[in-house]
PDB file of C-alpha atoms and ligand atoms in Angstrom:
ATOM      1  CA  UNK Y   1     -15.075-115.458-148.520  1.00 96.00           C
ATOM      2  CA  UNK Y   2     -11.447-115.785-147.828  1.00 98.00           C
ATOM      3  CA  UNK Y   3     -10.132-112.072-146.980  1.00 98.00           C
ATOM      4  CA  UNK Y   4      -6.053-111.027-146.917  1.00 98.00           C
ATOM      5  CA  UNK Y   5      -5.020-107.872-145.168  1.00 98.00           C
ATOM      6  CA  UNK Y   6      -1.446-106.499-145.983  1.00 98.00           C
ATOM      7  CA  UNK Y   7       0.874-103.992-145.529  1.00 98.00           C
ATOM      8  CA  UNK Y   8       4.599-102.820-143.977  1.00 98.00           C
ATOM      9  CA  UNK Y   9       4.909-103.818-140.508  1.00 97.00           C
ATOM     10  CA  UNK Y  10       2.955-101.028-137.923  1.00 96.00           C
ATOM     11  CA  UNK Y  11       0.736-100.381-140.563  1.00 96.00           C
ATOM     12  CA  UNK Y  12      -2.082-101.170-138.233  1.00 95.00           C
ATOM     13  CA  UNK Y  13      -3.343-104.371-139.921  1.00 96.00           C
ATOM     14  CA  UNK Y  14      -4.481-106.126-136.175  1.00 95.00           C
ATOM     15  CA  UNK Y  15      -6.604-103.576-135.548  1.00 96.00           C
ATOM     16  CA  UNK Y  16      -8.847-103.489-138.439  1.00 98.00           C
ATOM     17  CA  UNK Y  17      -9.411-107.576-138.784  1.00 98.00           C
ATOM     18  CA  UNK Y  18     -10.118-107.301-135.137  1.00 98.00           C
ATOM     19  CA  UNK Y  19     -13.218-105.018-136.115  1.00 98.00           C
ATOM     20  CA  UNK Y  20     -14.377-106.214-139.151  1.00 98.00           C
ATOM     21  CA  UNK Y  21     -14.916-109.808-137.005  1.00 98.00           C
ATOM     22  CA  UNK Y  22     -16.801-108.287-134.653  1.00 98.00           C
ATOM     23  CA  UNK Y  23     -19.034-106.635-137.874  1.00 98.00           C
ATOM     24  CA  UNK Y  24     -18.917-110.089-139.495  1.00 98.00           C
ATOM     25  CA  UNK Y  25     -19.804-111.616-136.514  1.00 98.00           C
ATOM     26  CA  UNK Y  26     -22.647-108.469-135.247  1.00 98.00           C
ATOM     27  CA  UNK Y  27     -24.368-110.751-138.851  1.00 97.00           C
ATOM     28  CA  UNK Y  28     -23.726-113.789-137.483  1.00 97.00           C
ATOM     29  CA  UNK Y  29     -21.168-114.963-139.969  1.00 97.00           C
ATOM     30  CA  UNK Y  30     -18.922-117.508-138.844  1.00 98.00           C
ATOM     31  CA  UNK Y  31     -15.273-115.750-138.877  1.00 98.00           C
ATOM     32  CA  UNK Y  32     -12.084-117.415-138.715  1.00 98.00           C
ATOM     33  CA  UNK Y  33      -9.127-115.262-138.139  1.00 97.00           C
ATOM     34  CA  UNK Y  34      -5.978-116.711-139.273  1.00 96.00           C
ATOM     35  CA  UNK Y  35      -2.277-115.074-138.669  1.00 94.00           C
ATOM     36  CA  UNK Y  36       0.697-115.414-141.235  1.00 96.00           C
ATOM     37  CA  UNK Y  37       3.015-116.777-140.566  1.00 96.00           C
ATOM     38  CA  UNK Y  38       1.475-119.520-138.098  1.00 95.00           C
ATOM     39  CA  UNK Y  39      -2.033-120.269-137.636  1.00 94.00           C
ATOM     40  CA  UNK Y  40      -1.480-124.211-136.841  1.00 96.00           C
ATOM     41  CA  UNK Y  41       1.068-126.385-134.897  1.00 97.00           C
ATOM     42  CA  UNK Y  42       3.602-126.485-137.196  1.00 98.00           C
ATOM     43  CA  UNK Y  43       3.054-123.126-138.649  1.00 97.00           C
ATOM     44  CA  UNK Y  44       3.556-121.709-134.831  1.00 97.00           C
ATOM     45  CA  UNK Y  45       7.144-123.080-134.630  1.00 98.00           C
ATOM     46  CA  UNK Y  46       8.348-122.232-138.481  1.00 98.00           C
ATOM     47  CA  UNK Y  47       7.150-118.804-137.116  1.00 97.00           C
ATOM     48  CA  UNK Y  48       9.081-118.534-133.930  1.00 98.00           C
ATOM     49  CA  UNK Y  49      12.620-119.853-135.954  1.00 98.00           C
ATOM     50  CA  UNK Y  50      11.582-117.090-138.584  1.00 98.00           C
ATOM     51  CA  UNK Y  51      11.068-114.124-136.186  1.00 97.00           C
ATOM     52  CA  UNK Y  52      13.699-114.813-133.248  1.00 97.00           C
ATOM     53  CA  UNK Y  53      16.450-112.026-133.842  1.00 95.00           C
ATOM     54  CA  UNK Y  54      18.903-114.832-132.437  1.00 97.00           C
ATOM     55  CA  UNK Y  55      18.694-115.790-136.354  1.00 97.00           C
ATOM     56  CA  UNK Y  56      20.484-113.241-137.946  1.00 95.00           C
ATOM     57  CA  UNK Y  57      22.197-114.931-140.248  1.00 97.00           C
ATOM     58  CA  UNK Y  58      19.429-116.305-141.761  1.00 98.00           C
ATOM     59  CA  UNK Y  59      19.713-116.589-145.286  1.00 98.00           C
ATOM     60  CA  UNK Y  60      16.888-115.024-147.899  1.00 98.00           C
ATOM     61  CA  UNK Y  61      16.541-118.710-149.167  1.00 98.00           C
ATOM     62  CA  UNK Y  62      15.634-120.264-146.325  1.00 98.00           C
ATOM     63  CA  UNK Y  63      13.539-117.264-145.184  1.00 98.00           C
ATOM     64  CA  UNK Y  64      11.448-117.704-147.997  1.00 98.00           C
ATOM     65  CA  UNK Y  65      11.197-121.649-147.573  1.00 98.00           C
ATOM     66  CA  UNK Y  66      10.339-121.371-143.947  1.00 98.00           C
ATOM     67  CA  UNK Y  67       7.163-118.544-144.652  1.00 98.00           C
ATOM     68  CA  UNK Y  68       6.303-120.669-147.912  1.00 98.00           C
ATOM     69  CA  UNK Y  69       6.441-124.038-145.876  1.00 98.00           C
ATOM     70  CA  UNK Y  70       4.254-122.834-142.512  1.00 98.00           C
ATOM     71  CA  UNK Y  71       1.781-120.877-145.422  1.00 98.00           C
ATOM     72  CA  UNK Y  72       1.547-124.958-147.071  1.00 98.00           C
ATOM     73  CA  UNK Y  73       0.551-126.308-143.895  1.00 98.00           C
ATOM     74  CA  UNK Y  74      -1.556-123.320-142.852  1.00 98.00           C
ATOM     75  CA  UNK Y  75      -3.473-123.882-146.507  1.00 98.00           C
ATOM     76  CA  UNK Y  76      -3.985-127.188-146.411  1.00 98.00           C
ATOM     77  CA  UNK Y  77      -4.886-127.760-143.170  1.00 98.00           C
ATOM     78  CA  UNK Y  78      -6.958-124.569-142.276  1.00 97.00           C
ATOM     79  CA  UNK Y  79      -8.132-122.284-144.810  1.00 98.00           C
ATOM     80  CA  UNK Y  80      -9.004-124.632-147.300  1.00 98.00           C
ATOM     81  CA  UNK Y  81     -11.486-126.781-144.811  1.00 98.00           C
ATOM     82  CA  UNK Y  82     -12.952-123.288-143.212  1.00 98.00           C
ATOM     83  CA  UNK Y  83     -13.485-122.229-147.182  1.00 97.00           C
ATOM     84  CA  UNK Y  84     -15.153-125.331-147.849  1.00 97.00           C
ATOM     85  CA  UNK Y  85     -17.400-124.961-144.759  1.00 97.00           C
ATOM     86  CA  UNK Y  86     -18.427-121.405-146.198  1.00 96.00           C
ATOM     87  CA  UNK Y  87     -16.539-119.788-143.093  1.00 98.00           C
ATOM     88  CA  UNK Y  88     -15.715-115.920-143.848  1.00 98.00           C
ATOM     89  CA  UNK Y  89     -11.551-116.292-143.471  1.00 98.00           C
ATOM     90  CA  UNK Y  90      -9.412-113.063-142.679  1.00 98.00           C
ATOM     91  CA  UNK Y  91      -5.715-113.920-143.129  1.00 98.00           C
ATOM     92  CA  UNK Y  92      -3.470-111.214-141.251  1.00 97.00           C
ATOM     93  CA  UNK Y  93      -0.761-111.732-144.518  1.00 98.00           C
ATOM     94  CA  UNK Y  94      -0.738-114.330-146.819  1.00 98.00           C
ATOM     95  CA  UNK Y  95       1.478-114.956-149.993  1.00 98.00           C
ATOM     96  CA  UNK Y  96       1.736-111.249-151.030  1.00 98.00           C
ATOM     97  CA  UNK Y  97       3.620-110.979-148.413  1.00 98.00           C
ATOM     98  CA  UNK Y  98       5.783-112.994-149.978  1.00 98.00           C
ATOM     99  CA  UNK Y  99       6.106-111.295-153.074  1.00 98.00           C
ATOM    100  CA  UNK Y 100       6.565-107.663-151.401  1.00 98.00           C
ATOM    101  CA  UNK Y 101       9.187-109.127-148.373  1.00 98.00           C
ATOM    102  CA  UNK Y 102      11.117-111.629-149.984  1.00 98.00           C
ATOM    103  CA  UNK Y 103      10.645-110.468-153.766  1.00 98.00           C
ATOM    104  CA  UNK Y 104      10.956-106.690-153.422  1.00 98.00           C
ATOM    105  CA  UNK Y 105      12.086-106.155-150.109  1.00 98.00           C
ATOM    106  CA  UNK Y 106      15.351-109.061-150.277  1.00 98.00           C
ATOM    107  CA  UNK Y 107      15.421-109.163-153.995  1.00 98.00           C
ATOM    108  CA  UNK Y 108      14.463-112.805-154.759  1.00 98.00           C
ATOM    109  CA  UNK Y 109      13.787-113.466-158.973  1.00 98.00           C
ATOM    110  CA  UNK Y 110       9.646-112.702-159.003  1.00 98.00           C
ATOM    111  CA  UNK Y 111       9.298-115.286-161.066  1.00 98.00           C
ATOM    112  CA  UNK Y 112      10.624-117.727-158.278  1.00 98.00           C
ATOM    113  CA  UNK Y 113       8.449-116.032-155.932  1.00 98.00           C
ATOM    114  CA  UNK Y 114       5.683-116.458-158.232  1.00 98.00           C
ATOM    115  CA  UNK Y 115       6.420-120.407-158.416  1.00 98.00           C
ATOM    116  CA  UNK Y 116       7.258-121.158-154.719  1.00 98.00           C
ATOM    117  CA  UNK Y 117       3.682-119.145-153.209  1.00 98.00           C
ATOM    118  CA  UNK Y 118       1.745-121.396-156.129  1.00 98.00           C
ATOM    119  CA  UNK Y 119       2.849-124.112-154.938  1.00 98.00           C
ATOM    120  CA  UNK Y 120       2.500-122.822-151.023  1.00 98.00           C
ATOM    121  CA  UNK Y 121      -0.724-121.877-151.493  1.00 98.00           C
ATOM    122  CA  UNK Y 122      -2.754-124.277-153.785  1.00 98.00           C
ATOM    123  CA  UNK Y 123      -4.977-122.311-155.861  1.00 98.00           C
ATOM    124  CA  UNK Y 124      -6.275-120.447-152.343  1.00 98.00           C
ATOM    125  CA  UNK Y 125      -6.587-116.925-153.984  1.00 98.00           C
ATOM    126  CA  UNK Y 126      -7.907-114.005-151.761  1.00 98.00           C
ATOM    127  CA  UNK Y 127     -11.385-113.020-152.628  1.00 98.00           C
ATOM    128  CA  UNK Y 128     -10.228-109.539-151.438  1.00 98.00           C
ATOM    129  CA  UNK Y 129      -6.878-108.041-150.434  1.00 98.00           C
ATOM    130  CA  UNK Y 130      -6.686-104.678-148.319  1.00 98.00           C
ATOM    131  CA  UNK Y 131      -3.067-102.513-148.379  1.00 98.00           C
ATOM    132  CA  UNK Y 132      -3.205-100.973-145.705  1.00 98.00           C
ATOM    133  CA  UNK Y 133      -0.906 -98.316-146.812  1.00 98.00           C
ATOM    134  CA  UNK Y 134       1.356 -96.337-144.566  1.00 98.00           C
ATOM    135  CA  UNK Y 135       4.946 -94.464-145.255  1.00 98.00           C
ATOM    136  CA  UNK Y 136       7.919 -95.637-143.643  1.00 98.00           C
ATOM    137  CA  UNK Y 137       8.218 -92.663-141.582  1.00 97.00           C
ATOM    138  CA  UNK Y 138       5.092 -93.257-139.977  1.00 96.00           C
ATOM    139  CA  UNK Y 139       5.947 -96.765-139.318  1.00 96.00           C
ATOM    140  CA  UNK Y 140       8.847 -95.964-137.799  1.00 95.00           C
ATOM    141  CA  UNK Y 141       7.443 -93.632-135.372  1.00 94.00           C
ATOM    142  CA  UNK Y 142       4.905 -96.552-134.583  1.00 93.00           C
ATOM    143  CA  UNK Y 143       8.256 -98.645-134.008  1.00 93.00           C
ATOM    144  CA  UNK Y 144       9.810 -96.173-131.484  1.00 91.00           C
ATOM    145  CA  UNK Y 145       6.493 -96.751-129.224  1.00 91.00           C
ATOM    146  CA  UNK Y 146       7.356-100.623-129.374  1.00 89.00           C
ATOM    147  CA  UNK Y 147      10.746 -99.736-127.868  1.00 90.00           C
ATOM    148  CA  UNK Y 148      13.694-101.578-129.980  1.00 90.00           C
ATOM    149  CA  UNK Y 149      14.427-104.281-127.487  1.00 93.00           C
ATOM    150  CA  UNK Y 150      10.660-105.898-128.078  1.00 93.00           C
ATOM    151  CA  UNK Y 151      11.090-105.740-131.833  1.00 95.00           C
ATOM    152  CA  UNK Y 152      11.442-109.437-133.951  1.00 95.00           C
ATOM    153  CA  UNK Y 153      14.299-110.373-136.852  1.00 95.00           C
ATOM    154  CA  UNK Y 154      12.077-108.498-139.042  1.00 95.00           C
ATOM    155  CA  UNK Y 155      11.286-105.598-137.725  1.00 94.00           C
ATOM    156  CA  UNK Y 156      14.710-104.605-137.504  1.00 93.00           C
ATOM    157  CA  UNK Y 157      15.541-104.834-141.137  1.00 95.00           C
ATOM    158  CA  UNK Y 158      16.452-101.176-142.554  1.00 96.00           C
ATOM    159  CA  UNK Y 159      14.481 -98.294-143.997  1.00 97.00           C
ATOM    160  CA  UNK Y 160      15.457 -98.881-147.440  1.00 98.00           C
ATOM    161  CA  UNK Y 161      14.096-102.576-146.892  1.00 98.00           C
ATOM    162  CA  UNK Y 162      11.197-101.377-145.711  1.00 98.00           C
ATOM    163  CA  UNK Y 163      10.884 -98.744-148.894  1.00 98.00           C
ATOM    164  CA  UNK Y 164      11.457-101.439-151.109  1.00 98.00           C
ATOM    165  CA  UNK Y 165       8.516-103.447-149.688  1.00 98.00           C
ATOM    166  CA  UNK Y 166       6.501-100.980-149.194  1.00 98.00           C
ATOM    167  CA  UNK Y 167       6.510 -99.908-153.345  1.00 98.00           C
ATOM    168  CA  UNK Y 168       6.259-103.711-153.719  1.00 98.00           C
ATOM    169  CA  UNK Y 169       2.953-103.716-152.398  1.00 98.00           C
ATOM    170  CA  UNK Y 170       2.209-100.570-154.473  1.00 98.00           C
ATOM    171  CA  UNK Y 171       3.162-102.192-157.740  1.00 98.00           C
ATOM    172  CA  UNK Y 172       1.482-105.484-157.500  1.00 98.00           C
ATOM    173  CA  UNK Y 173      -1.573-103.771-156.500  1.00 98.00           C
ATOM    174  CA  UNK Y 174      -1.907-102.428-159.898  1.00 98.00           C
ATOM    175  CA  UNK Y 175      -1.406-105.681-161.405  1.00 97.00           C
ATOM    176  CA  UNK Y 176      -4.586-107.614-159.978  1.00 97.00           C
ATOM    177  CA  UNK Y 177      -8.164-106.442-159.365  1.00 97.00           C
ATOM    178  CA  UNK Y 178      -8.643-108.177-155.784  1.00 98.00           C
ATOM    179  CA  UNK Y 179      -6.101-105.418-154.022  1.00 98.00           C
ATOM    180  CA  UNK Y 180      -7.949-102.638-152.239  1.00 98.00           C
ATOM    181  CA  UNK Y 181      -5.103 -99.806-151.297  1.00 98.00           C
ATOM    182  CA  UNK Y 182      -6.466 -97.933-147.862  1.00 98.00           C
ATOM    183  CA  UNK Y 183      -4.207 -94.541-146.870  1.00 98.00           C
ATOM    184  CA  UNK Y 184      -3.640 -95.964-143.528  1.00 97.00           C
ATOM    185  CA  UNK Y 185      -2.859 -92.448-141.882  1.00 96.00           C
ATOM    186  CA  UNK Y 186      -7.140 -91.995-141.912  1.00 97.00           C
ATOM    187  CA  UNK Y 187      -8.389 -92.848-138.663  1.00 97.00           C
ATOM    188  CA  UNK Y 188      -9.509 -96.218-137.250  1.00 97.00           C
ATOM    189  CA  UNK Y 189     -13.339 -95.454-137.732  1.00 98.00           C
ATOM    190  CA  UNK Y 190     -12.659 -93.927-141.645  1.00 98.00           C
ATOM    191  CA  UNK Y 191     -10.929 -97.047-142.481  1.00 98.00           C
ATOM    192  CA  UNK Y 192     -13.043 -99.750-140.472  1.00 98.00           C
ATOM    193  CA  UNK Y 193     -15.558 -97.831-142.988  1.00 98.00           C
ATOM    194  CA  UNK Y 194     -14.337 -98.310-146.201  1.00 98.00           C
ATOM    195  CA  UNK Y 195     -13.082-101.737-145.018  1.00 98.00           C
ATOM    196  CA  UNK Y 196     -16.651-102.928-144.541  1.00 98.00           C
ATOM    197  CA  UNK Y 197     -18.185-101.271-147.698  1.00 98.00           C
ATOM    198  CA  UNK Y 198     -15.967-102.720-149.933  1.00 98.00           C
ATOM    199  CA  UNK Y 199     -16.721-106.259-148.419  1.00 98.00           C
ATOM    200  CA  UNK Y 200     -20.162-105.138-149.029  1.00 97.00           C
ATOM    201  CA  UNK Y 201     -20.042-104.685-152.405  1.00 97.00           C
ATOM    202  CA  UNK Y 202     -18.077-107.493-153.187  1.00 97.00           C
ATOM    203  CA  UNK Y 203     -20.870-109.790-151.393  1.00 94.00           C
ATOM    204  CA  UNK Y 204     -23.469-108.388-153.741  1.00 94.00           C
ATOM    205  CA  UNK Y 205     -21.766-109.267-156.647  1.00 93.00           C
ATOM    206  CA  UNK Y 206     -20.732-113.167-155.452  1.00 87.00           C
ATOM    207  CA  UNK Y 207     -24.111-113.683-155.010  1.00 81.00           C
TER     208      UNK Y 207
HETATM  209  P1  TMP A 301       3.600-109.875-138.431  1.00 76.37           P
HETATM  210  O1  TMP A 301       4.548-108.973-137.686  1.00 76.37           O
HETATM  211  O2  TMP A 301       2.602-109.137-139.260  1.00 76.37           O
HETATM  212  O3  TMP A 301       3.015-110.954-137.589  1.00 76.37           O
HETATM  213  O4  TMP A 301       4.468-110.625-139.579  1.00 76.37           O
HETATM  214  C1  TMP A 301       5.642-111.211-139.340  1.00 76.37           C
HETATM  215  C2  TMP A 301       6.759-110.612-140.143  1.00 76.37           C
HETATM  216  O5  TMP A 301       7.096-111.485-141.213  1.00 76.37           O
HETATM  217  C3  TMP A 301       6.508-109.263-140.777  1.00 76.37           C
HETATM  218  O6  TMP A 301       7.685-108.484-140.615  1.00 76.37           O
HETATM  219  C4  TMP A 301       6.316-109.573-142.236  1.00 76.37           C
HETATM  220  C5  TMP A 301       7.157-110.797-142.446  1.00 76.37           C
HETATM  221  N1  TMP A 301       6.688-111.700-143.505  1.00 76.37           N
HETATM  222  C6  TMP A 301       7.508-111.939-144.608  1.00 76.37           C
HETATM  223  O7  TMP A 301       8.604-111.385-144.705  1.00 76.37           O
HETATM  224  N2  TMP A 301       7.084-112.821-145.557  1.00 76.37           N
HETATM  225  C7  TMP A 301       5.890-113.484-145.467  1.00 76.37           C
HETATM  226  O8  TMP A 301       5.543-114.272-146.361  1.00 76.37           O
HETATM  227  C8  TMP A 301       5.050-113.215-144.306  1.00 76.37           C
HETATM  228  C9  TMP A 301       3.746-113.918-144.155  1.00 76.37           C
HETATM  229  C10 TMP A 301       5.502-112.327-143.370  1.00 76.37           C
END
């Protein structure tokens, strides 16, 4: 089962792969965690050009070229082997990100979007795709805790970026059946919950 979580930066994505592995794993599935962007050598650096707020001037072309290109390797490489090998993979972001960032959030043509992550990601669709869904506001005040020094080129991008992205997510969640919207402001337990039942159902009916 390959598994994508999304969702506005803060939105407390880490936490809730972190404990649906261990549930995974409490059944002795074989997990294989997977960050985007990163997740193999290559990957790693493409990440670290992409986040350092040294790169400012970074233009929305080349962002979406350098997330599309570490994704390709990241595809190829990792999840499609792990797939193959029936490993359960849980990708913290994968090309919807993509689509809600570069698309909505920096106003690239969808289409273009649309053609670039095919290409980038090879016919690897997500089984499942959780939103975790959170409003800016309450991302922000997650963001204050971080302190603004520690945060990466993306993080500091505005609140109207952040609006745009986050109704991105929104909309293309109506569009396909795989997306699972979760009100992120529930609490870790409530969540973890619903995160696990829907998996649950979702087994029973690929079998
Ligand atoms: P992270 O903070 O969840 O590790 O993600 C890195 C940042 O990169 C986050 O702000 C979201 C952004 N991003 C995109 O803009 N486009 C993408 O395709 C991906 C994967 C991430």
């Amino acid at each position: 089962m390959f598994i994508t979580f999304e969702g506005i930066d803060f939105c407390g994505k880490s936490t809730q792969i972190d404990l649906l592995k261990k549930y995974l794993q409490s059944l002795n599935k074989k997990v294989e965690i997977i960050r985007e962007p990163g997740g193999t050598e290559i990957s790693e650096i493409v990440r670290s050009v992409l986040l350092d707020k040294k790169h400012n001037r970074m233009r929305m072309e080349t962002e979406i070229f350098l997330f599309s290109a570490s994704r390709a390797q990241l595809v190829r490489e990792k999840i499609q082997p792990a797939i193959n090998k029936g490993i359960y993979v849980i990708s913290d972001r994968f090309h919807d990100s993509t689509t809600a960032y570069q698309g909505y959030g920096r106003g690239i043509d969808l289409e273009t979007v649309k053609h670039i992550n095919n290409l980038a990601i090879d016919g690897a669709i997500p089984d499942i795709t959780f939103i975790i869904d959170i409003s800016v506001q309450a991302a922000n005040e997650r963001k204050m805790r971080k302190g603004k020094s520690h945060l990466d080129r993306m993080e500091l991008a505005e609140n109207d970026f952040f609006e745009r992205v986050r109704e991105g997510y929104l909309t293309i969640a109506r569009q396909e059946k795989r997306f699972r919207v979760i009100d992120g402001t529930k609490t870790i337990n409530e969540i973890n919950k619903l995160i696990i039942e829907e998996i649950n159902l979702l087994e029973r009916k690929m079998v």
